[in-house]
Amino acid sequence: MQPNWIIMLICQRILELVMNPVTLCLSRNLHPAFFRFLIRAATGPPRKDRKLPNVIINEKRDLLIAAHQVNELPFPFDNCRQFQSSIRTPIGATWNTQRAFQRLTSPHVITKQGHVIVPMTDEDTFQSAQTAQQAKPAYALNPQKPHTRH
């Protein structure tokens, strides 16, 4: 069995070779062909911020943000501009007044409790606007209340 100091010396030489092979090659008069086994990593694509001074752009993918990104256009929108304009205007209580927030988040159709909503027939589809206003349905569109100051 080899003494511990020999094993430590071998480990130290291996670490020196791995850490800095070029300086070892020059300092120990070793031929550069000795280090052929080293494989250099390929350089990656150029960074987006390489020409911008004092700027660092994070190029890593953020999984928390990726969960909120959409791959397809959602249903009610016809094109990307409509969808982007709806996303740009926030509807939260943080960015709007209390009344504006209540109007933005109120339901468009209000049903009365206990009423049965009968499905529409073909005749109901083509009814004139006057006939529809005369009948009192179980649901009503959200009426706009007059503005009063408190």
CSV table of N, CA and C in Angstrom, one decimal:
chain,number,residue,atom,x,y,z
A,1,MET,N,0.8,-1.2,0.0
A,1,MET,CA,0.0,0.0,0.0
A,1,MET,C,0.9,1.2,0.0
A,2,GLN,N,0.4,2.3,-0.8
A,2,GLN,CA,1.2,3.5,-0.9
A,2,GLN,C,1.0,4.4,0.3
A,3,PRO,N,2.0,5.1,0.7
A,3,PRO,CA,1.8,6.0,1.8
A,3,PRO,C,0.9,7.2,1.4
A,4,ASN,N,0.3,7.8,2.4
A,4,ASN,CA,-0.7,8.9,2.1
A,4,ASN,C,-0.1,10.1,1.4
A,5,TRP,N,1.2,10.4,1.7
A,5,TRP,CA,1.8,11.5,1.0
A,5,TRP,C,2.0,11.4,-0.5
A,6,ILE,N,2.1,10.1,-0.9
A,6,ILE,CA,2.2,9.9,-2.4
A,6,ILE,C,0.9,10.1,-3.0
A,7,ILE,N,-0.2,9.6,-2.4
A,7,ILE,CA,-1.5,9.8,-2.9
A,7,ILE,C,-1.9,11.3,-3.0
A,8,MET,N,-1.5,12.0,-1.9
A,8,MET,CA,-1.8,13.4,-1.9
A,8,MET,C,-1.0,14.1,-3.0
A,9,LEU,N,0.2,13.8,-3.3
A,9,LEU,CA,1.0,14.4,-4.3
A,9,LEU,C,0.4,14.1,-5.7
A,10,ILE,N,-0.1,12.9,-5.9
A,10,ILE,CA,-0.7,12.6,-7.2
A,10,ILE,C,-2.0,13.4,-7.4
A,11,CYS,N,-2.8,13.5,-6.3
A,11,CYS,CA,-4.0,14.3,-6.4
A,11,CYS,C,-3.7,15.7,-6.7
A,12,GLN,N,-2.7,16.3,-6.1
A,12,GLN,CA,-2.3,17.6,-6.3
A,12,GLN,C,-1.9,17.9,-7.7
A,13,ARG,N,-1.1,16.9,-8.3
A,13,ARG,CA,-0.7,17.1,-9.7
A,13,ARG,C,-1.9,17.0,-10.6
A,14,ILE,N,-2.8,16.1,-10.4
A,14,ILE,CA,-4.0,16.0,-11.2
A,14,ILE,C,-4.8,17.3,-11.1
A,15,LEU,N,-5.0,17.9,-9.9
A,15,LEU,CA,-5.7,19.2,-9.8
A,15,LEU,C,-5.0,20.3,-10.5
A,16,GLU,N,-3.7,20.3,-10.5
A,16,GLU,CA,-2.9,21.4,-11.2
A,16,GLU,C,-3.2,21.2,-12.7
A,17,LEU,N,-3.2,20.0,-13.2
A,17,LEU,CA,-3.4,19.8,-14.6
A,17,LEU,C,-4.8,20.3,-15.1
A,18,VAL,N,-5.8,20.0,-14.3
A,18,VAL,CA,-7.1,20.3,-14.6
A,18,VAL,C,-7.4,21.8,-14.5
A,19,MET,N,-6.8,22.4,-13.5
A,19,MET,CA,-7.0,23.8,-13.2
A,19,MET,C,-6.4,24.7,-14.3
A,20,ASN,N,-5.2,24.6,-14.6
A,20,ASN,CA,-4.5,25.5,-15.6
A,20,ASN,C,-3.5,24.7,-16.4
A,21,PRO,N,-3.9,24.0,-17.4
A,21,PRO,CA,-3.0,23.2,-18.2
A,21,PRO,C,-2.0,24.0,-19.0
A,22,VAL,N,-2.3,25.3,-19.4
A,22,VAL,CA,-1.4,26.1,-20.3
A,22,VAL,C,-0.2,26.5,-19.5
A,23,THR,N,-0.4,27.0,-18.3
A,23,THR,CA,0.7,27.5,-17.5
A,23,THR,C,1.6,26.3,-17.0
A,24,LEU,N,0.9,25.2,-16.8
A,24,LEU,CA,1.7,24.0,-16.4
A,24,LEU,C,2.6,23.5,-17.6
A,25,CYS,N,2.0,23.6,-18.8
A,25,CYS,CA,2.8,23.2,-19.9
A,25,CYS,C,4.0,24.1,-20.1
A,26,LEU,N,3.9,25.4,-19.9
A,26,LEU,CA,5.0,26.3,-20.0
A,26,LEU,C,6.0,26.2,-18.9
A,27,SER,N,5.5,26.0,-17.7
A,27,SER,CA,6.4,26.0,-16.5
A,27,SER,C,7.1,24.7,-16.4
A,28,ARG,N,6.6,23.6,-16.8
A,28,ARG,CA,7.2,22.3,-16.7
A,28,ARG,C,7.9,21.8,-17.9
A,29,ASN,N,7.9,22.6,-18.9
A,29,ASN,CA,8.5,22.3,-20.2
A,29,ASN,C,7.8,21.0,-20.8
A,30,LEU,N,6.5,20.9,-20.7
A,30,LEU,CA,5.8,19.8,-21.3
A,30,LEU,C,5.3,20.2,-22.7
A,31,HIS,N,5.3,19.2,-23.5
A,31,HIS,CA,4.9,19.5,-24.9
A,31,HIS,C,3.3,19.7,-25.0
A,32,PRO,N,2.9,20.7,-25.8
A,32,PRO,CA,1.4,21.0,-25.8
A,32,PRO,C,0.6,19.8,-26.3
A,33,ALA,N,1.2,18.8,-27.0
A,33,ALA,CA,0.4,17.6,-27.4
A,33,ALA,C,0.0,16.8,-26.2
A,34,PHE,N,0.7,17.0,-25.1
A,34,PHE,CA,0.3,16.3,-23.9
A,34,PHE,C,-1.1,16.6,-23.4
A,35,PHE,N,-1.6,17.8,-23.8
A,35,PHE,CA,-2.9,18.3,-23.3
A,35,PHE,C,-4.0,18.2,-24.4
A,36,ARG,N,-3.8,17.2,-25.3
A,36,ARG,CA,-4.8,17.0,-26.4
A,36,ARG,C,-6.2,16.5,-25.9
A,37,PHE,N,-6.1,15.9,-24.8
A,37,PHE,CA,-7.4,15.3,-24.2
A,37,PHE,C,-8.4,16.4,-23.7
A,38,LEU,N,-7.9,17.7,-23.6
A,38,LEU,CA,-8.8,18.7,-23.2
A,38,LEU,C,-9.8,19.1,-24.3
A,39,ILE,N,-11.0,19.2,-24.0
A,39,ILE,CA,-12.0,19.6,-25.0
A,39,ILE,C,-12.6,21.0,-24.5
A,40,ARG,N,-12.5,21.9,-25.4
A,40,ARG,CA,-13.0,23.3,-25.1
A,40,ARG,C,-14.5,23.3,-25.4
A,41,ALA,N,-15.2,24.0,-24.5
A,41,ALA,CA,-16.6,24.2,-24.8
A,41,ALA,C,-16.9,25.1,-25.9
A,42,ALA,N,-17.9,24.8,-26.7
A,42,ALA,CA,-18.3,25.7,-27.8
A,42,ALA,C,-18.8,27.0,-27.3
A,43,THR,N,-18.5,28.1,-28.0
A,43,THR,CA,-19.0,29.4,-27.5
A,43,THR,C,-20.5,29.4,-27.9
A,44,GLY,N,-21.3,30.0,-27.0
A,44,GLY,CA,-22.7,30.1,-27.2
A,44,GLY,C,-23.1,31.2,-28.2
A,45,PRO,N,-24.4,31.4,-28.4
A,45,PRO,CA,-24.8,32.5,-29.3
A,45,PRO,C,-24.4,33.9,-28.6
A,46,PRO,N,-24.3,34.9,-29.4
A,46,PRO,CA,-23.9,36.2,-28.8
A,46,PRO,C,-25.0,36.7,-27.9
A,47,ARG,N,-24.7,37.4,-26.9
A,47,ARG,CA,-25.6,38.0,-26.0
A,47,ARG,C,-26.4,39.2,-26.6
A,48,LYS,N,-27.6,39.4,-26.1
A,48,LYS,CA,-28.4,40.5,-26.6
A,48,LYS,C,-27.8,41.9,-26.2
A,49,ASP,N,-27.2,41.9,-25.0
A,49,ASP,CA,-26.7,43.1,-24.5
A,49,ASP,C,-25.2,43.4,-24.7
A,50,ARG,N,-24.6,42.7,-25.7
A,50,ARG,CA,-23.2,42.8,-26.0
A,50,ARG,C,-22.8,44.2,-26.4
A,51,LYS,N,-23.7,44.9,-27.1
A,51,LYS,CA,-23.3,46.3,-27.6
A,51,LYS,C,-23.9,47.4,-26.7
A,52,LEU,N,-24.6,47.0,-25.7
A,52,LEU,CA,-25.2,48.0,-24.8
A,52,LEU,C,-24.3,48.2,-23.6
A,53,PRO,N,-23.7,49.4,-23.4
A,53,PRO,CA,-22.9,49.6,-22.2
A,53,PRO,C,-23.8,49.7,-20.9
A,54,ASN,N,-23.2,49.2,-19.8
A,54,ASN,CA,-23.9,49.2,-18.5
A,54,ASN,C,-25.3,48.6,-18.5
A,55,VAL,N,-25.5,47.6,-19.3
A,55,VAL,CA,-26.8,46.9,-19.4
A,55,VAL,C,-26.6,45.4,-19.3
A,56,ILE,N,-27.4,44.8,-18.5
A,56,ILE,CA,-27.4,43.3,-18.4
A,56,ILE,C,-28.8,42.8,-18.6
A,57,ILE,N,-29.0,42.1,-19.7
A,57,ILE,CA,-30.4,41.5,-20.0
A,57,ILE,C,-30.4,40.1,-19.6
A,58,ASN,N,-31.4,39.8,-18.7
A,58,ASN,CA,-31.5,38.4,-18.2
A,58,ASN,C,-32.1,37.6,-19.4
A,59,GLU,N,-31.4,36.6,-19.9
A,59,GLU,CA,-31.9,35.8,-21.0
A,59,GLU,C,-32.5,34.4,-20.5
A,60,LYS,N,-32.6,34.2,-19.2
A,60,LYS,CA,-33.2,33.0,-18.7
A,60,LYS,C,-34.7,33.1,-18.8
A,61,ARG,N,-35.3,31.9,-19.0
A,61,ARG,CA,-36.8,31.9,-19.1
A,61,ARG,C,-37.4,31.8,-17.7
A,62,ASP,N,-38.3,32.7,-17.5
A,62,ASP,CA,-38.9,32.8,-16.2
A,62,ASP,C,-40.2,32.0,-16.2
A,63,LEU,N,-40.2,30.9,-15.4
A,63,LEU,CA,-41.4,30.0,-15.4
A,63,LEU,C,-42.6,30.6,-14.8
A,64,LEU,N,-42.5,31.6,-13.9
A,64,LEU,CA,-43.7,32.2,-13.3
A,64,LEU,C,-44.4,33.1,-14.4
A,65,ILE,N,-43.6,33.8,-15.2
A,65,ILE,CA,-44.1,34.6,-16.3
A,65,ILE,C,-44.7,33.7,-17.4
A,66,ALA,N,-44.0,32.6,-17.7
A,66,ALA,CA,-44.4,31.8,-18.8
A,66,ALA,C,-45.8,31.2,-18.5
A,67,ALA,N,-46.2,31.0,-17.2
A,67,ALA,CA,-47.5,30.5,-16.9
A,67,ALA,C,-48.6,31.4,-17.3
A,68,HIS,N,-48.3,32.7,-17.4
A,68,HIS,CA,-49.3,33.7,-17.8
A,68,HIS,C,-49.3,34.1,-19.3
A,69,GLN,N,-48.4,33.5,-20.0
A,69,GLN,CA,-48.4,33.8,-21.5
A,69,GLN,C,-49.3,32.9,-22.2
A,70,VAL,N,-49.9,33.4,-23.3
A,70,VAL,CA,-50.8,32.6,-24.1
A,70,VAL,C,-50.2,32.2,-25.4
A,71,ASN,N,-50.6,31.0,-25.9
A,71,ASN,CA,-50.1,30.5,-27.2
A,71,ASN,C,-51.1,30.8,-28.3
A,72,GLU,N,-52.3,30.9,-28.0
A,72,GLU,CA,-53.4,31.1,-29.0
A,72,GLU,C,-54.2,32.3,-28.6
A,73,LEU,N,-54.9,32.9,-29.5
A,73,LEU,CA,-55.7,34.1,-29.3
A,73,LEU,C,-57.0,33.6,-28.5
A,74,PRO,N,-57.3,34.2,-27.4
A,74,PRO,CA,-58.5,33.8,-26.6
A,74,PRO,C,-59.8,34.0,-27.4
A,75,PHE,N,-60.9,33.4,-27.0
A,75,PHE,CA,-62.1,33.4,-27.8
A,75,PHE,C,-62.7,34.7,-28.2
A,76,PRO,N,-63.0,35.6,-27.4
A,76,PRO,CA,-63.8,36.8,-27.9
A,76,PRO,C,-63.0,37.7,-28.8
A,77,PHE,N,-61.7,37.6,-28.9
A,77,PHE,CA,-60.9,38.5,-29.7
A,77,PHE,C,-60.7,38.0,-31.1
A,78,ASP,N,-60.8,39.0,-32.0
A,78,ASP,CA,-60.6,38.7,-33.5
A,78,ASP,C,-59.1,38.8,-33.9
A,79,ASN,N,-58.4,39.7,-33.3
A,79,ASN,CA,-57.0,39.9,-33.7
A,79,ASN,C,-56.1,40.2,-32.4
A,80,CYS,N,-54.8,40.3,-32.6
A,80,CYS,CA,-53.9,40.5,-31.5
A,80,CYS,C,-54.0,41.9,-30.9
A,81,ARG,N,-54.3,42.9,-31.7
A,81,ARG,CA,-54.4,44.2,-31.2
A,81,ARG,C,-55.6,44.3,-30.2
A,82,GLN,N,-56.7,43.7,-30.4
A,82,GLN,CA,-57.8,43.8,-29.5
A,82,GLN,C,-57.4,43.1,-28.2
A,83,PHE,N,-56.7,42.0,-28.2
A,83,PHE,CA,-56.3,41.3,-27.0
A,83,PHE,C,-55.3,42.1,-26.3
A,84,GLN,N,-54.3,42.7,-26.9
A,84,GLN,CA,-53.3,43.5,-26.3
A,84,GLN,C,-53.8,44.7,-25.7
A,85,SER,N,-54.8,45.4,-26.3
A,85,SER,CA,-55.4,46.6,-25.7
A,85,SER,C,-56.2,46.2,-24.5
A,86,SER,N,-56.8,45.1,-24.4
A,86,SER,CA,-57.6,44.7,-23.2
A,86,SER,C,-56.6,44.3,-22.1
A,87,ILE,N,-55.5,43.8,-22.4
A,87,ILE,CA,-54.5,43.4,-21.4
A,87,ILE,C,-53.8,44.7,-20.8
A,88,ARG,N,-53.6,45.7,-21.7
A,88,ARG,CA,-52.9,46.9,-21.3
A,88,ARG,C,-53.7,47.7,-20.2
A,89,THR,N,-55.0,47.6,-20.2
A,89,THR,CA,-55.8,48.4,-19.3
A,89,THR,C,-56.2,47.5,-18.1
A,90,PRO,N,-55.6,47.7,-17.0
A,90,PRO,CA,-55.9,46.9,-15.8
A,90,PRO,C,-57.3,47.2,-15.2
A,91,ILE,N,-57.9,46.1,-14.6
A,91,ILE,CA,-59.2,46.3,-14.1
A,91,ILE,C,-59.2,46.1,-12.5
A,92,GLY,N,-58.0,46.0,-12.0
A,92,GLY,CA,-57.9,45.8,-10.5
A,92,GLY,C,-58.2,47.0,-9.7
A,93,ALA,N,-58.6,46.8,-8.4
A,93,ALA,CA,-58.9,47.9,-7.5
A,93,ALA,C,-57.7,48.7,-7.2
A,94,THR,N,-56.5,48.2,-7.5
A,94,THR,CA,-55.3,48.9,-7.2
A,94,THR,C,-55.1,50.1,-8.2
A,95,TRP,N,-55.5,49.9,-9.4
A,95,TRP,CA,-55.3,50.9,-10.4
A,95,TRP,C,-56.5,51.8,-10.8
A,96,ASN,N,-57.7,51.4,-10.3
A,96,ASN,CA,-58.9,52.1,-10.6
A,96,ASN,C,-59.6,52.6,-9.3
A,97,THR,N,-60.5,53.5,-9.4
A,97,THR,CA,-61.3,54.0,-8.3
A,97,THR,C,-62.2,52.9,-7.9
A,98,GLN,N,-62.9,53.0,-6.7
A,98,GLN,CA,-63.8,51.9,-6.3
A,98,GLN,C,-65.0,51.8,-7.2
A,99,ARG,N,-65.5,52.9,-7.6
A,99,ARG,CA,-66.7,52.8,-8.5
A,99,ARG,C,-66.3,52.3,-9.9
A,100,ALA,N,-65.2,52.7,-10.4
A,100,ALA,CA,-64.8,52.2,-11.7
A,100,ALA,C,-64.5,50.7,-11.6
A,101,PHE,N,-63.9,50.2,-10.5
A,101,PHE,CA,-63.7,48.8,-10.3
A,101,PHE,C,-64.9,48.0,-10.2
A,102,GLN,N,-66.0,48.6,-9.5
A,102,GLN,CA,-67.2,47.9,-9.4
A,102,GLN,C,-67.9,47.8,-10.7
A,103,ARG,N,-67.9,48.8,-11.5
A,103,ARG,CA,-68.5,48.8,-12.9
A,103,ARG,C,-67.8,47.8,-13.8
A,104,LEU,N,-66.5,47.8,-13.7
A,104,LEU,CA,-65.7,46.9,-14.6
A,104,LEU,C,-65.9,45.5,-14.3
A,105,THR,N,-66.1,45.2,-13.0
A,105,THR,CA,-66.2,43.8,-12.6
A,105,THR,C,-67.7,43.3,-12.4
A,106,SER,N,-68.6,44.2,-12.6
A,106,SER,CA,-70.0,43.8,-12.4
A,106,SER,C,-70.5,42.9,-13.5
A,107,PRO,N,-71.3,41.9,-13.3
A,107,PRO,CA,-71.8,41.0,-14.3
A,107,PRO,C,-72.6,41.7,-15.4
A,108,HIS,N,-72.6,41.3,-16.6
A,108,HIS,CA,-73.3,41.9,-17.7
A,108,HIS,C,-74.8,41.5,-17.6
A,109,VAL,N,-75.1,40.3,-17.2
A,109,VAL,CA,-76.4,39.8,-17.1
A,109,VAL,C,-76.7,39.4,-15.7
A,110,ILE,N,-77.9,39.9,-15.2
A,110,ILE,CA,-78.3,39.7,-13.8
A,110,ILE,C,-79.5,38.9,-13.8
A,111,THR,N,-79.6,37.7,-13.2
A,111,THR,CA,-80.8,36.9,-13.1
A,111,THR,C,-81.4,37.1,-11.7
A,112,LYS,N,-82.7,37.0,-11.7
A,112,LYS,CA,-83.4,37.1,-10.5
A,112,LYS,C,-83.4,35.7,-9.8
A,113,GLN,N,-83.3,35.8,-8.5
A,113,GLN,CA,-83.2,34.5,-7.8
A,113,GLN,C,-84.5,33.7,-7.9
A,114,GLY,N,-84.5,32.4,-8.2
A,114,GLY,CA,-85.6,31.6,-8.2
A,114,GLY,C,-86.3,31.5,-9.6
A,115,HIS,N,-86.0,32.4,-10.5
A,115,HIS,CA,-86.6,32.3,-11.8
A,115,HIS,C,-85.9,31.2,-12.7
A,116,VAL,N,-86.7,30.6,-13.5
A,116,VAL,CA,-86.1,29.6,-14.4
A,116,VAL,C,-85.8,30.3,-15.8
A,117,ILE,N,-84.6,30.2,-16.3
A,117,ILE,CA,-84.3,30.8,-17.6
A,117,ILE,C,-84.6,29.7,-18.7
A,118,VAL,N,-85.6,30.1,-19.5
A,118,VAL,CA,-86.1,29.2,-20.5
A,118,VAL,C,-85.2,29.3,-21.7
A,119,PRO,N,-84.8,28.2,-22.4
A,119,PRO,CA,-83.9,28.3,-23.5
A,119,PRO,C,-84.6,29.1,-24.7
A,120,MET,N,-83.9,29.7,-25.5
A,120,MET,CA,-84.4,30.5,-26.6
A,120,MET,C,-84.9,29.5,-27.7
A,121,THR,N,-86.0,29.9,-28.4
A,121,THR,CA,-86.5,29.1,-29.6
A,121,THR,C,-86.1,29.9,-30.8
A,122,ASP,N,-86.4,29.4,-32.0
A,122,ASP,CA,-86.1,30.1,-33.2
A,122,ASP,C,-86.9,31.4,-33.4
A,123,GLU,N,-88.2,31.4,-32.9
A,123,GLU,CA,-89.0,32.6,-33.0
A,123,GLU,C,-88.4,33.7,-32.1
A,124,ASP,N,-87.9,33.3,-30.9
A,124,ASP,CA,-87.4,34.3,-30.0
A,124,ASP,C,-86.1,34.9,-30.5
A,125,THR,N,-85.4,34.2,-31.4
A,125,THR,CA,-84.2,34.8,-31.9
A,125,THR,C,-84.5,35.9,-32.8
A,126,PHE,N,-85.5,35.8,-33.6
A,126,PHE,CA,-85.8,36.9,-34.6
A,126,PHE,C,-86.9,37.8,-34.2
A,127,GLN,N,-87.2,37.9,-32.9
A,127,GLN,CA,-88.2,38.8,-32.3
A,127,GLN,C,-87.8,40.3,-32.5
A,128,SER,N,-88.7,41.1,-32.7
A,128,SER,CA,-88.4,42.5,-32.9
A,128,SER,C,-88.0,43.1,-31.5
A,129,ALA,N,-87.3,44.2,-31.5
A,129,ALA,CA,-86.8,44.8,-30.3
A,129,ALA,C,-88.0,45.3,-29.4
A,130,GLN,N,-89.1,45.8,-30.0
A,130,GLN,CA,-90.2,46.2,-29.3
A,130,GLN,C,-90.9,45.1,-28.5
A,131,THR,N,-91.1,44.0,-29.1
A,131,THR,CA,-91.7,42.8,-28.4
A,131,THR,C,-90.8,42.4,-27.3
A,132,ALA,N,-89.5,42.4,-27.5
A,132,ALA,CA,-88.6,41.9,-26.4
A,132,ALA,C,-88.6,42.9,-25.2
A,133,GLN,N,-88.8,44.2,-25.5
A,133,GLN,CA,-88.8,45.1,-24.4
A,133,GLN,C,-90.1,45.0,-23.6
A,134,GLN,N,-91.2,44.6,-24.2
A,134,GLN,CA,-92.5,44.5,-23.5
A,134,GLN,C,-92.5,43.4,-22.5
A,135,ALA,N,-92.0,42.2,-22.9
A,135,ALA,CA,-92.0,41.1,-22.1
A,135,ALA,C,-90.9,41.3,-21.0
A,136,LYS,N,-91.2,40.8,-19.8
A,136,LYS,CA,-90.3,40.9,-18.7
A,136,LYS,C,-89.6,39.5,-18.5
A,137,PRO,N,-88.3,39.4,-19.0
A,137,PRO,CA,-87.6,38.2,-18.8
A,137,PRO,C,-87.2,37.9,-17.4
A,138,ALA,N,-86.7,36.7,-17.2
A,138,ALA,CA,-86.1,36.4,-15.9
A,138,ALA,C,-84.8,37.0,-15.7
A,139,TYR,N,-84.2,37.4,-16.7
A,139,TYR,CA,-82.9,38.1,-16.6
A,139,TYR,C,-83.0,39.5,-17.2
A,140,ALA,N,-82.1,40.4,-16.8
A,140,ALA,CA,-82.1,41.7,-17.3
A,140,ALA,C,-80.6,42.2,-17.5
A,141,LEU,N,-80.4,43.0,-18.4
A,141,LEU,CA,-79.1,43.5,-18.6
A,141,LEU,C,-78.8,44.4,-17.4
A,142,ASN,N,-77.5,44.5,-17.1
A,142,ASN,CA,-77.1,45.4,-15.9
A,142,ASN,C,-77.5,46.8,-16.2
A,143,PRO,N,-78.5,47.4,-15.5
A,143,PRO,CA,-78.9,48.7,-15.7
A,143,PRO,C,-77.9,49.7,-15.2
A,144,GLN,N,-77.8,50.8,-16.0
A,144,GLN,CA,-76.9,51.9,-15.6
A,144,GLN,C,-77.6,52.8,-14.6
A,145,LYS,N,-77.1,52.9,-13.4
A,145,LYS,CA,-77.7,53.7,-12.4
A,145,LYS,C,-77.3,55.2,-12.6
A,146,PRO,N,-78.2,56.1,-12.3
A,146,PRO,CA,-77.8,57.5,-12.4
A,146,PRO,C,-76.6,57.9,-11.4
A,147,HIS,N,-75.8,58.7,-11.9
A,147,HIS,CA,-74.6,59.1,-11.1
A,147,HIS,C,-75.0,60.0,-10.0
A,148,THR,N,-74.7,59.7,-8.7
A,148,THR,CA,-75.0,60.6,-7.6
A,148,THR,C,-73.7,60.8,-6.8
A,149,ARG,N,-73.5,62.0,-6.3
A,149,ARG,CA,-72.4,62.2,-5.6
A,149,ARG,C,-72.7,62.1,-4.1
A,150,HIS,N,-71.8,61.5,-3.4
A,150,HIS,CA,-72.0,61.4,-1.9
A,150,HIS,C,-71.2,62.3,-1.2
